[in-house]
XYZ file of C-alpha atoms in Angstrom:
771
model
C 195.415 59.317 136.066
C 194.403 61.926 138.553
C 193.961 60.773 142.376
C 190.445 59.484 144.002
C 188.639 62.277 144.682
C 187.029 62.569 147.657
C 186.223 80.469 173.278
C 186.054 82.851 174.433
C 183.063 85.463 172.754
C 182.711 88.309 171.352
C 179.863 90.521 173.466
C 178.765 92.810 169.992
C 175.327 92.710 169.159
C 173.549 93.126 165.204
C 172.278 96.384 165.290
C 176.084 97.848 167.500
C 177.705 95.252 164.517
C 175.203 97.761 161.776
C 175.920 100.800 163.643
C 179.925 100.368 164.168
C 180.299 99.800 160.348
C 178.816 103.331 159.873
C 180.957 105.326 162.710
C 182.415 107.750 161.554
C 185.808 109.402 164.269
C 189.104 111.165 163.220
C 192.741 111.071 162.254
C 194.475 107.782 160.894
C 195.897 104.531 162.279
C 198.273 103.150 163.989
C 202.050 104.406 162.679
C 203.816 102.107 160.901
C 206.818 100.217 162.782
C 207.384 96.844 161.116
C 209.744 96.736 158.167
C 206.657 93.889 156.879
C 203.811 96.616 157.171
C 205.498 99.321 154.698
C 203.355 100.173 151.952
C 205.340 99.177 148.264
C 202.599 101.824 146.934
C 203.709 104.828 148.597
C 206.616 107.543 146.735
C 209.879 106.620 147.995
C 209.136 103.734 150.142
C 207.851 105.932 153.078
C 204.467 105.352 154.451
C 202.107 106.842 153.055
C 200.986 108.369 156.382
C 204.986 110.531 155.734
C 203.894 111.915 152.945
C 203.021 116.183 153.032
C 200.476 118.150 154.321
C 196.900 116.579 154.245
C 192.866 116.897 154.248
C 191.138 114.457 156.105
C 187.442 115.125 155.159
C 186.673 111.998 157.225
C 188.729 108.666 159.240
C 188.650 107.190 155.475
C 190.907 108.738 153.589
C 193.370 111.683 152.993
C 194.278 113.836 150.494
C 198.433 115.016 150.279
C 200.085 118.242 149.205
C 200.785 116.541 145.636
C 197.354 115.365 144.972
C 197.277 111.607 146.002
C 193.697 110.517 147.497
C 194.726 107.658 149.917
C 191.989 105.248 150.910
C 192.069 103.334 154.601
C 189.922 100.132 153.756
C 189.485 97.778 156.999
C 188.535 95.116 154.592
C 191.105 92.358 154.362
C 192.436 91.648 150.792
C 192.497 88.447 150.376
C 192.880 88.021 146.176
C 189.324 89.822 144.945
C 190.728 93.135 145.169
C 188.530 94.303 147.693
C 190.696 98.136 148.223
C 190.190 98.896 144.711
C 186.178 98.110 144.858
C 186.076 100.729 147.552
C 187.998 102.955 146.291
C 186.806 103.155 143.072
C 183.102 104.273 145.369
C 184.475 107.127 147.052
C 187.108 108.003 144.423
C 183.745 108.604 142.037
C 181.475 110.197 144.210
C 184.587 113.248 144.881
C 185.882 113.550 141.870
C 189.143 111.887 141.938
C 191.892 110.846 139.147
C 191.844 107.203 139.272
C 195.838 107.806 139.039
C 196.031 109.860 141.866
C 194.203 106.915 144.200
C 196.363 105.173 146.439
C 195.086 102.399 149.563
C 195.980 101.905 152.254
C 195.494 98.078 154.230
C 195.367 100.178 157.967
C 195.832 98.573 161.507
C 193.353 97.353 163.905
C 191.756 100.420 165.983
C 188.309 101.307 167.835
C 188.171 104.019 165.311
C 187.518 101.937 162.380
C 184.342 100.636 163.733
C 184.367 96.244 163.571
C 186.342 95.160 161.152
C 185.468 92.126 159.160
C 185.278 90.333 155.434
C 182.835 87.875 155.303
C 179.221 87.417 154.109
C 180.066 89.081 150.796
C 179.523 92.672 153.538
C 182.526 94.531 152.251
C 181.124 96.752 149.047
C 177.658 96.509 150.319
C 178.716 98.483 153.402
C 181.050 100.491 152.050
C 178.608 101.797 149.544
C 176.504 104.332 151.741
C 180.256 105.231 153.617
C 182.156 106.126 150.902
C 180.418 107.903 149.114
C 179.345 110.654 151.293
C 182.787 110.490 152.345
C 183.667 110.885 149.079
C 181.034 113.444 149.384
C 182.929 115.679 151.821
C 185.800 115.893 150.759
C 184.523 117.311 146.775
C 182.341 119.966 148.769
C 184.886 120.519 151.337
C 187.234 121.180 147.909
C 184.588 122.853 146.284
C 183.842 125.517 148.904
C 188.403 126.321 149.675
C 188.224 126.300 145.777
C 184.838 129.580 145.904
C 186.186 131.340 149.104
C 189.885 131.637 147.079
C 188.169 132.499 144.010
C 185.256 134.729 145.539
C 182.366 132.845 143.310
C 180.175 131.217 145.033
C 180.072 127.350 145.832
C 177.571 126.020 143.279
C 179.472 127.352 140.188
C 182.800 124.898 140.583
C 183.017 121.767 139.605
C 185.447 118.794 140.337
C 186.506 115.591 138.049
C 189.185 114.502 137.758
C 191.239 115.507 140.399
C 190.712 119.266 139.238
C 188.813 122.312 140.813
C 186.956 124.745 137.961
C 185.001 127.566 138.679
C 185.235 131.090 137.086
C 187.382 130.147 134.811
C 189.935 129.261 136.616
C 191.475 125.358 137.690
C 193.373 124.144 140.333
C 194.605 120.645 141.229
C 193.616 118.832 144.960
C 197.464 118.887 145.949
C 197.222 122.984 145.162
C 193.875 123.118 147.396
C 195.373 121.082 149.996
C 198.242 123.461 150.415
C 196.759 126.382 150.746
C 195.459 125.226 153.495
C 191.390 122.733 153.287
C 189.803 122.516 157.300
C 186.313 121.990 156.540
C 186.105 119.257 159.275
C 182.456 117.398 159.322
C 179.888 116.181 161.821
C 178.492 112.664 161.792
C 174.903 114.151 160.616
C 176.484 116.686 158.420
C 177.944 113.912 156.778
C 174.744 111.945 156.206
C 173.084 114.487 155.236
C 175.401 114.967 152.389
C 173.865 115.648 148.461
C 175.768 112.745 146.384
C 175.870 112.202 142.530
C 172.798 111.262 140.524
C 174.021 107.727 139.404
C 173.852 109.195 135.668
C 176.893 111.694 137.404
C 178.734 108.335 138.070
C 181.834 107.672 135.971
C 184.048 104.676 137.715
C 181.589 102.552 138.758
C 181.221 100.176 136.458
C 184.467 101.019 134.008
C 187.148 98.870 132.906
C 190.071 100.308 135.409
C 193.417 98.766 136.752
C 193.084 97.269 140.186
C 195.512 99.331 142.840
C 197.242 96.355 144.058
C 197.989 94.510 140.198
C 201.417 96.201 140.515
C 202.618 95.207 143.735
C 201.213 91.473 143.449
C 202.778 91.403 140.359
C 206.313 92.194 140.777
C 206.295 90.103 143.850
C 206.484 93.415 146.305
C 203.144 93.041 147.863
C 203.441 91.694 151.591
C 201.318 88.516 153.149
C 201.574 87.103 156.839
C 203.947 84.422 155.474
C 206.102 86.771 154.440
C 206.644 88.766 157.713
C 209.409 88.790 160.295
C 211.287 91.113 162.607
C 214.676 91.192 164.005
C 215.624 88.383 166.905
C 211.839 86.346 166.048
C 212.218 83.032 166.984
C 210.265 79.837 165.426
C 207.600 78.320 165.953
C 205.920 74.735 165.327
C 202.693 73.400 166.362
C 201.906 70.260 168.363
C 197.707 69.917 168.439
C 196.076 67.479 170.833
C 194.043 64.491 169.988
C 191.068 66.422 170.084
C 189.661 69.917 169.558
C 188.189 70.566 172.965
C 188.867 68.735 176.577
C 192.669 67.589 176.363
C 194.998 68.601 179.308
C 199.033 68.576 178.747
C 199.893 65.873 180.846
C 203.963 65.615 180.268
C 206.486 66.616 177.366
C 209.486 64.781 176.561
C 211.854 66.494 174.120
C 214.725 64.366 174.942
C 215.166 63.230 171.407
C 214.395 66.927 169.713
C 217.778 67.808 171.237
C 219.635 66.667 168.709
C 218.134 69.129 166.323
C 220.582 71.491 165.461
C 218.525 74.638 166.431
C 216.285 73.542 168.712
C 215.441 75.578 171.428
C 212.481 74.163 173.714
C 208.916 73.744 173.501
C 206.601 74.481 175.552
C 202.954 74.342 177.259
C 200.599 76.178 175.917
C 198.006 77.672 179.250
C 195.685 78.892 177.145
C 192.905 82.146 179.602
C 190.693 81.893 176.397
C 189.923 78.343 176.345
C 191.026 79.197 172.667
C 193.853 76.068 172.169
C 193.451 73.684 175.340
C 195.906 71.437 175.363
C 199.140 73.096 172.593
C 202.535 72.897 173.088
C 204.560 75.070 171.162
C 208.232 74.196 169.181
C 210.790 77.190 169.920
C 213.204 76.716 167.259
C 216.277 79.241 165.861
C 214.233 78.017 162.003
C 211.356 77.360 160.205
C 212.806 73.593 159.383
C 214.687 72.864 162.474
C 211.242 73.569 164.663
C 208.972 71.207 162.336
C 211.732 68.602 162.474
C 211.787 68.769 165.907
C 208.034 68.781 166.838
C 208.229 65.446 164.936
C 210.274 63.960 167.824
C 208.898 65.813 170.795
C 206.214 63.213 172.884
C 203.088 64.698 174.186
C 201.251 63.092 176.841
C 197.426 64.316 177.278
C 194.830 63.871 180.228
C 191.601 63.962 177.360
C 188.067 64.573 178.840
C 184.687 63.793 176.830
C 184.078 61.556 174.695
C 184.829 63.288 170.526
C 187.483 60.282 169.992
C 184.727 58.302 169.353
C 182.947 61.148 166.926
C 182.610 60.487 163.866
C 180.381 61.254 160.444
C 177.670 59.137 160.846
C 177.352 60.143 164.617
C 176.841 63.877 163.691
C 174.292 63.308 161.468
C 172.261 60.581 162.827
C 172.046 63.247 166.072
C 170.935 65.682 162.729
C 168.552 63.981 162.605
C 167.280 63.572 166.138
C 166.760 66.978 166.196
C 164.801 67.395 162.911
C 162.381 64.709 164.493
C 161.658 66.430 167.767
C 159.417 69.206 166.718
C 159.910 71.197 169.704
C 163.963 71.818 169.209
C 165.566 74.846 167.388
C 163.945 78.392 166.345
C 161.485 79.331 164.086
C 162.596 81.910 161.874
C 160.171 84.559 161.139
C 158.608 83.732 157.490
C 155.027 85.452 157.920
C 152.560 82.569 158.579
C 155.263 80.073 160.198
C 150.981 77.893 161.553
C 151.842 74.588 159.000
C 150.597 72.061 160.524
C 147.541 72.938 160.390
C 147.596 73.129 156.099
C 149.636 70.218 156.230
C 146.770 67.920 157.722
C 143.811 69.036 155.535
C 146.495 69.125 152.303
C 145.653 66.500 149.487
C 148.262 65.508 148.348
C 152.360 65.950 150.252
C 156.325 65.626 149.331
C 159.102 65.370 151.647
C 162.795 65.141 150.690
C 166.126 65.120 152.934
C 169.411 66.198 152.462
C 172.604 66.305 153.401
C 175.757 67.178 152.641
C 180.052 66.103 154.372
C 182.018 67.959 156.244
C 184.084 70.695 154.251
C 187.533 72.395 154.472
C 189.110 75.183 153.619
C 192.759 74.361 151.637
C 192.613 78.452 151.483
C 196.445 78.354 150.056
C 199.004 80.120 152.396
C 198.331 78.096 155.380
C 197.895 80.265 158.766
C 200.040 81.772 160.093
C 201.147 84.564 162.558
C 203.672 86.315 164.337
C 203.369 87.960 168.091
C 205.657 89.704 170.196
C 205.641 92.684 173.055
C 206.766 96.382 171.475
C 209.311 98.451 173.737
C 205.906 100.728 174.267
C 204.738 97.226 175.940
C 202.108 96.574 173.290
C 201.447 93.026 172.121
C 201.596 93.639 168.155
C 200.054 90.655 166.227
C 201.020 89.843 162.697
C 198.949 88.168 160.504
C 196.085 88.250 157.715
C 192.667 88.496 159.235
C 189.141 88.658 158.173
C 188.278 89.627 161.500
C 190.380 91.227 163.658
C 187.459 91.969 165.994
C 185.942 89.215 167.108
C 190.163 88.108 167.322
C 191.077 91.368 170.185
C 188.969 89.722 173.189
C 190.160 86.176 172.942
C 193.872 87.735 172.479
C 193.325 90.070 174.853
C 191.687 87.707 177.164
C 194.960 85.340 176.411
C 197.218 87.938 177.607
C 195.601 89.262 180.898
C 195.266 92.415 179.122
C 193.216 95.307 178.213
C 191.528 96.639 175.743
C 193.895 98.786 173.343
C 197.194 96.953 174.497
C 196.706 94.454 171.413
C 197.328 95.781 167.552
C 196.155 94.103 164.538
C 198.945 94.778 162.113
C 197.317 93.704 158.603
C 198.588 91.638 155.543
C 197.051 90.757 152.611
C 195.770 86.838 153.043
C 196.892 84.439 150.571
C 193.208 83.045 150.524
C 191.247 82.724 152.852
C 186.889 81.743 152.346
C 186.097 82.740 155.984
C 189.143 80.094 157.395
C 190.392 83.063 158.927
C 186.869 84.816 159.827
C 188.195 82.580 163.020
C 191.591 84.037 164.260
C 191.814 81.638 166.544
C 195.503 80.721 165.103
C 196.642 83.973 166.577
C 196.331 83.251 170.465
C 198.393 80.084 170.759
C 201.794 82.374 168.884
C 201.319 85.470 171.536
C 201.152 82.906 174.285
C 204.246 81.541 172.934
C 205.777 84.715 172.737
C 204.279 85.654 176.394
C 206.280 82.475 177.755
C 208.975 83.668 176.108
C 209.153 87.575 177.658
C 207.427 89.055 174.806
C 210.278 88.092 172.378
C 208.940 87.613 168.751
C 207.431 84.078 167.771
C 206.240 83.248 164.427
C 204.877 80.268 163.135
C 203.568 78.572 160.031
C 201.281 76.318 160.070
C 202.360 72.984 157.674
C 199.682 72.095 155.977
C 198.644 68.895 157.806
C 197.923 70.691 161.382
C 196.089 73.276 159.153
C 193.095 70.986 158.662
C 193.303 69.139 161.014
C 193.067 73.227 163.247
C 190.382 73.501 160.228
C 187.248 75.582 161.017
C 185.512 73.580 158.231
C 181.529 73.398 156.857
C 180.386 70.967 159.538
C 177.567 68.188 157.799
C 174.514 69.031 157.509
C 170.746 68.228 156.992
C 167.507 69.913 155.675
C 164.440 68.377 155.487
C 161.741 70.212 153.228
C 158.374 69.262 153.335
C 154.940 70.104 151.077
C 151.796 70.437 150.889
C 148.957 70.182 148.018
C 145.644 71.305 147.260
C 143.155 69.317 145.209
C 144.006 71.482 142.358
C 147.924 70.731 143.113
C 148.550 74.240 143.956
C 151.383 75.039 146.754
C 149.921 75.680 150.036
C 152.543 75.706 153.029
C 156.409 74.239 152.801
C 158.338 73.859 156.334
C 161.835 73.402 156.578
C 164.097 72.280 159.314
C 167.610 72.945 158.697
C 170.393 71.589 161.120
C 174.296 71.359 161.520
C 176.666 73.225 164.103
C 176.483 77.047 164.241
C 179.518 78.408 164.156
C 178.561 81.815 165.150
C 176.984 80.300 168.333
C 180.627 79.016 169.095
C 182.394 82.220 168.412
C 180.094 85.280 168.340
C 177.189 83.797 170.387
C 175.811 87.987 170.916
C 175.675 88.218 167.019
C 172.445 85.168 166.846
C 169.291 87.335 166.854
C 165.598 85.682 168.006
C 163.258 83.861 166.045
C 159.702 83.934 166.515
C 159.204 81.563 168.618
C 162.376 83.197 171.080
C 165.211 81.798 170.597
C 168.281 82.095 169.222
C 169.652 81.162 165.863
C 172.485 81.534 163.956
C 172.038 83.433 160.941
C 174.725 82.304 159.224
C 173.942 78.423 159.212
C 169.603 78.997 158.141
C 170.641 81.303 155.903
C 168.517 80.480 152.880
C 165.372 78.534 154.368
C 163.268 82.013 154.060
C 163.411 81.815 150.565
C 161.621 84.544 148.428
C 159.182 81.925 146.982
C 155.617 82.114 147.481
C 154.472 79.043 148.944
C 151.273 79.803 151.581
C 151.952 79.043 155.077
C 155.401 78.767 155.431
C 157.817 77.473 158.698
C 161.640 77.251 158.713
C 163.287 76.003 161.815
C 167.200 76.567 162.068
C 168.905 74.251 164.667
C 171.621 73.356 166.240
C 173.839 70.730 166.735
C 175.929 70.242 170.054
C 177.360 67.320 168.977
C 179.330 68.768 166.001
C 179.975 71.746 168.385
C 181.618 69.805 171.515
C 183.504 67.262 168.276
C 184.819 70.935 166.807
C 184.564 74.569 166.280
C 182.460 74.363 163.407
C 183.610 77.731 160.826
C 181.682 79.858 158.592
C 183.407 78.493 154.470
C 181.844 80.539 151.182
C 178.796 81.136 151.198
C 178.229 79.597 154.662
C 174.628 78.076 154.878
C 173.151 79.338 151.695
C 175.968 76.585 149.735
C 173.689 73.865 151.568
C 170.942 74.730 151.999
C 169.641 76.508 148.549
C 170.855 72.942 147.637
C 168.531 71.066 149.560
C 165.817 74.105 148.854
C 166.498 74.212 144.756
C 166.854 70.138 143.939
C 163.122 70.571 146.441
C 161.593 72.773 143.420
C 162.622 70.731 140.986
C 161.313 67.740 142.767
C 158.425 69.356 143.513
C 157.668 70.663 139.769
C 157.120 67.401 138.278
C 155.741 65.739 140.879
C 152.837 67.787 140.224
C 153.990 66.870 136.200
C 154.718 71.081 136.031
C 157.712 72.493 134.161
C 160.651 73.059 136.564
C 161.354 76.440 135.516
C 157.918 77.723 135.219
C 156.766 76.325 138.848
C 159.726 78.387 139.814
C 158.752 81.785 137.975
C 154.631 80.625 139.205
C 155.629 81.102 142.846
C 158.105 84.345 142.543
C 155.539 86.843 143.287
C 156.546 90.217 144.434
C 153.620 90.531 147.750
C 154.204 91.184 150.656
C 157.164 90.079 152.035
C 158.669 89.535 149.220
C 158.207 92.250 147.113
C 161.221 93.346 148.825
C 162.575 96.827 150.117
C 164.441 99.633 150.321
C 167.625 99.755 150.080
C 169.285 96.676 149.212
C 166.358 94.395 148.288
C 163.808 96.483 146.358
C 162.137 94.845 143.362
C 162.451 91.507 145.913
C 161.280 88.343 144.329
C 160.336 89.834 140.616
C 164.201 90.151 140.773
C 165.041 86.875 141.589
C 162.301 85.904 138.838
C 164.664 87.699 135.957
C 167.329 86.212 136.508
C 165.933 82.718 136.171
C 163.654 83.582 133.124
C 167.595 84.935 131.419
C 169.116 82.319 132.065
C 167.157 80.236 130.661
C 166.793 81.959 127.882
C 170.613 82.258 126.955
C 171.066 78.806 128.129
C 168.309 77.116 125.742
C 167.211 75.110 128.922
C 163.900 72.952 128.107
C 164.668 73.205 123.974
C 166.485 69.895 123.629
C 168.145 68.672 120.301
C 170.696 67.136 123.205
C 172.963 64.042 123.191
C 172.056 60.891 124.971
C 172.751 61.212 129.190
C 172.834 64.649 128.539
C 171.069 67.692 129.514
C 170.715 70.986 131.480
C 169.725 71.782 134.667
C 168.248 75.308 136.476
C 168.888 76.291 139.656
C 168.227 80.385 140.880
C 169.490 81.324 144.853
C 170.307 84.671 146.108
C 173.090 85.479 148.614
C 173.956 86.361 151.323
C 170.649 87.259 153.286
C 167.534 88.069 152.540
C 168.568 91.299 154.265
C 170.838 91.456 151.330
C 170.497 89.903 148.412
C 171.981 89.508 144.736
C 169.763 87.340 143.439
C 171.800 84.263 140.490
C 169.977 82.484 137.894
C 172.084 79.031 136.915
C 172.247 76.534 134.555
C 174.701 73.821 133.951
C 174.941 71.233 130.954
C 176.483 68.245 131.941
C 176.754 64.852 130.639
C 176.571 61.344 133.358
C 178.527 57.910 132.333
C 176.363 55.621 132.933
C 179.304 53.251 132.851
C 181.646 55.788 135.577
C 178.914 57.241 137.474
C 181.691 60.486 136.328
C 179.375 64.016 135.361
C 181.292 65.974 133.011
C 179.974 69.794 133.021
C 180.562 70.966 129.761
C 178.577 74.938 130.300
C 177.483 76.866 132.885
C 175.812 80.035 132.454
C 175.011 82.555 135.200
C 173.042 85.747 134.867
C 173.799 87.736 138.053
C 172.007 90.870 139.730
C 173.448 92.471 141.880
C 172.808 95.770 142.024
C 175.187 98.528 140.818
C 178.294 96.529 139.538
C 181.152 98.813 141.072
C 184.521 96.814 140.086
C 183.172 94.951 136.459
C 186.593 92.480 136.808
C 186.139 92.281 140.267
C 182.706 90.326 140.010
C 183.671 88.091 137.315
C 185.857 86.775 138.939
C 184.574 86.327 142.605
C 181.266 84.880 140.324
C 183.835 82.936 138.497
C 185.782 81.742 141.704
C 182.741 81.614 143.876
C 180.857 79.222 140.602
C 184.200 77.195 140.408
C 184.118 76.039 144.200
C 180.577 75.618 143.719
C 180.895 72.945 140.794
C 184.261 71.393 143.174
C 182.068 71.050 146.834
C 179.199 69.652 144.831
C 181.096 66.799 142.583
C 184.830 66.336 144.858
C 184.591 68.220 147.842
C 184.361 66.313 150.941
C 185.880 64.471 154.064
C 184.924 62.575 157.322
C 184.835 62.850 160.921
C 186.563 59.523 162.529
C 187.726 59.847 165.468
C 187.238 63.087 166.952
C 189.115 63.877 163.099
C 188.799 64.478 159.530
C 190.254 61.787 157.357
C 191.987 63.890 155.314
C 195.071 65.750 156.142
C 196.369 66.829 153.198
C 195.405 67.690 148.939
C 196.919 64.269 148.359
C 193.313 62.605 149.270
C 191.326 65.767 149.127
C 190.908 66.452 145.726
C 189.294 70.013 144.687
C 188.966 70.586 141.303
C 191.318 70.697 138.480
C 191.975 73.196 135.876
C 191.130 70.266 133.296
C 187.517 70.221 134.392
C 186.950 73.614 134.915
C 183.810 74.206 132.488
C 182.738 76.332 129.465
C 181.206 79.582 131.779
C 178.912 82.836 130.796
C 178.139 85.506 132.627
C 175.573 88.222 132.562
C 175.592 90.899 134.901
C 172.378 92.743 135.090
C 172.367 96.347 134.355
C 170.625 98.033 137.743
C 171.786 101.497 139.297
C 169.889 99.798 142.624
C 173.071 99.970 145.701
C 175.187 97.286 144.498
C 174.737 94.134 147.131
C 177.626 90.857 147.766
C 179.205 88.537 145.276
C 181.419 86.832 147.498
C 179.304 84.189 147.569
C 176.743 83.942 145.288
C 177.967 82.768 142.538
C 178.321 79.240 145.365
C 175.276 78.440 145.461
C 173.485 78.434 142.763
C 175.409 75.546 141.340
C 175.326 72.313 143.766
C 171.785 71.784 142.551
C 172.095 73.012 139.312
C 173.932 70.026 138.585
C 172.076 68.001 140.905
C 168.849 69.100 138.507
C 170.543 68.616 135.681
C 171.777 64.879 137.101
C 168.338 63.846 137.062
C 166.653 64.887 133.879
C 170.035 63.407 131.626
C 169.769 59.943 134.397
C 166.727 59.761 136.197
C 168.775 59.547 139.641
C 168.312 62.293 142.109
C 170.862 62.941 144.349
C 170.589 64.386 147.555
C 173.546 64.724 149.391
C 177.016 65.665 148.935
C 179.361 65.627 147.184
C 177.719 63.988 143.768
C 180.501 61.245 143.681
C 180.706 58.714 140.145
C 179.818 56.016 143.035
C 177.215 57.607 144.230
C 175.339 58.192 140.991
C 177.168 54.549 139.880
C 174.550 53.475 143.274
C 171.681 55.219 142.803
C 172.092 54.267 138.809
C 172.406 50.174 139.420
C 169.150 51.647 142.610
C 166.601 52.369 139.851
C 167.065 49.153 137.830
C 166.636 46.545 141.114
C-alpha cells in the first residue's frame, strides 16, 4: 500500500540578455585546476585544452590536429543531453564526423555572455549561434584546402570530417596541422551562408549522446562528487523563516562530543541571500550532520512570516485580483474589455487555484567553495544560471568582477531549482570565515526542501463575454502569484501597456493564441508570498498553472454555449493579426496550434465514444515556453474515475508536438515524456502547503510524486518541420493538467478547478453534485 499523496539583484535588461546570448569573442575558458573537473572524454585523461595544435573559428569550438571537434557548452547538463543537441547543430553545419565530436561544459567567464539553462531556451537560442560557428569552420577549412591545392574554394566540399576537391582530400586534422588562421568578425559570422535544410545530415537522426559513456561507466562528475585536498564539511542550520531572522546566539556544547566536530559559524551575508544561517563545520559530512542536530541557535525574528499559511497567501491572491487597479496589463491588442462585458448577452466566469509545489530534484543542493592560490574564489557546483549567481557571490564575499569563478558540474536534476544559486552563498561565506579554506556542503533532504524556491500558490480568474448569437466577444484574465523574477532579477521584467512591470515567467500563458475579440490579461504580484519565501522557477513555470486555467476554461466555455470543446477551440484559432505568428520563431501562429490539436484528436479517437462507464478522453492544447518562442502541443488523456474512491486511473496519453526542426529525436522524445509525466504528477499527486511560514512536507514520505506503476501508456508524435527549432524542456508539462481536468469532467461530470486534483477532492465534488 502506498502512503497518502499529498536578495541581491542582477542588473541585466532583457535586450542585454538576448544580445549577450549571441555575443562573439575569442579563445577558451578557464584552465581546469581541480581533479573533479577533469573531462573524462579527453584522450589519456588530459584536459581537452591540452591536446595538440588547434584552430578556433569562434569561441564556441576548436578543431585539434587529430581532427577532433571540441564544442564549448555554456548550458547546464541535468539529464537532457543538451550538449549533444547543441554540438549536433554545429557539427552538421561544419560537416564534421560525429565520432570526432566532443563537448566541454565550460566554467564561468564573461566572454560566454549570459550563462543560463532554463525556459526551454537552450536549443532555441543556440540554433543561430552554433550554425554560424559551424559555417565559419567549414568555410575556413575549404579556403585552406583551396589555397593548398590551387583551386577555387567553390569546388571544395566538406563532409563527414573530410575536405575534398580537385581529386584531393584532407582530414580536418591535416589541415589544422598545416595552419588554418581565418578569423571572423561578428558581422562576418552573421552574414555567412548556411546550408539549406535539405543538406543537413545529422539533425533528426538517431545518434549516440556524447555523454552516455561517462554516465554509464560512472565517470561523470556531479556537483555532489566534487572534492579537493584539505576540505572540511558543512551542515547548515536554517532559520525558522526565510527572511527576517538574525542569529542571537549559538550553543554548541552538546556538539563538542561528536568526533570530528570543529565549530559552528554564524553566517553574516552582505548579499541578503541567506539571513539567519549558521554552518556546522566538521571533518566529515556525517560528523557535520550529527553535530548539527545538537547545536542550539537563538534567533531574533522580525516580521510575521511565522503566522503565514497557504490560506493567507491564497486570500491575498484573491484580494489582489478583486482590485481592478492592481497588476500589469499585457499587450494583447484591444485591452478595453469593460464596455464589451457591459453590453454582453451572456458571461461566464471561473476561478482556478494551485497549491505550493516543490522541486525535489534527485541530487540535493550542494557546493564546494575555496580561495585558490591566485586569490580567486572558486565555486564548484551544478548550477543553471551562473550569471545570476555570480553577482550575489561577489557581493557576499566583498570582491569585484573576475574574482569569483563557478566551475561547471553535471546536475542530478535541476527543473528550475538550480536557476537560483542561493545555496552557493553560505558555503562561500563559510570558506571566507575560515580564511579561504575549502568548505563543502551537502544538504540533507529536509533542509533542501525547507530552502526550496517553490512554485507558489496561484490563482487565475477568467471571464468570457458572449453576444446574443453565443459568439465570443471578449475575454478577461487575471493571474496572481509570487514572482520569482521580481525577487531575483527584476531588471528582466518588461513593462505592460499600463507602464507597470511584470514577471513574464509568472504570466506566460495568459496571452494565448485564441481569437476572442477584446482581450485583457492582467499579471499581479503577491508581495505577501514574496515576503514569506523566495518564489522560484519550476519546470514550465507559469504555463504549468495558467494553461490549466485557460484550457479548462475553454472547455467550460464550449459546454456553456452548447458546442463541442474541440470545434470550439478550432473555431477560435484564426491565424490573423497578432495571432498570425511571425518569423523566425512563431511562423504560422495559431494555425500551427490548431494543427496539433486537430491531429491529437484524430489519433486519440476523441469524441468517437464507445468507452466504458466513467471513462473518457479529455483534450487540451498549449504552447510554451512563451509567445516569443512557442512550441505548440496538443494533448489528449484517457482516464477512468472510480466513483467510490475518487482515484483517477490515467490509462493513455497522446501528445502531438510542433517544435519546428527536431534536432535530437531521442532527446526530444525524452523531454516530452518527462515533462508530461511531471505534468500528470503535479495535476493529481503533488502539492504541499505553507504553515507558519514553512512548507509542511519535508521529505518524500509525505510528499509523494507519481509512482512508476501509475505511469500511463503514451503516444508521442513530433511534427516534421523545417522551421526554426524552439524548446522542449517545458511544453510537455503544460498540457497535462487541463487535459486531465477536462477528461474527469467528461467521465463523471465534476469540474475540478484546483491542483492537485486529489481523490478526496473528487469525492467531495461528486458528493456535491448529489445534493
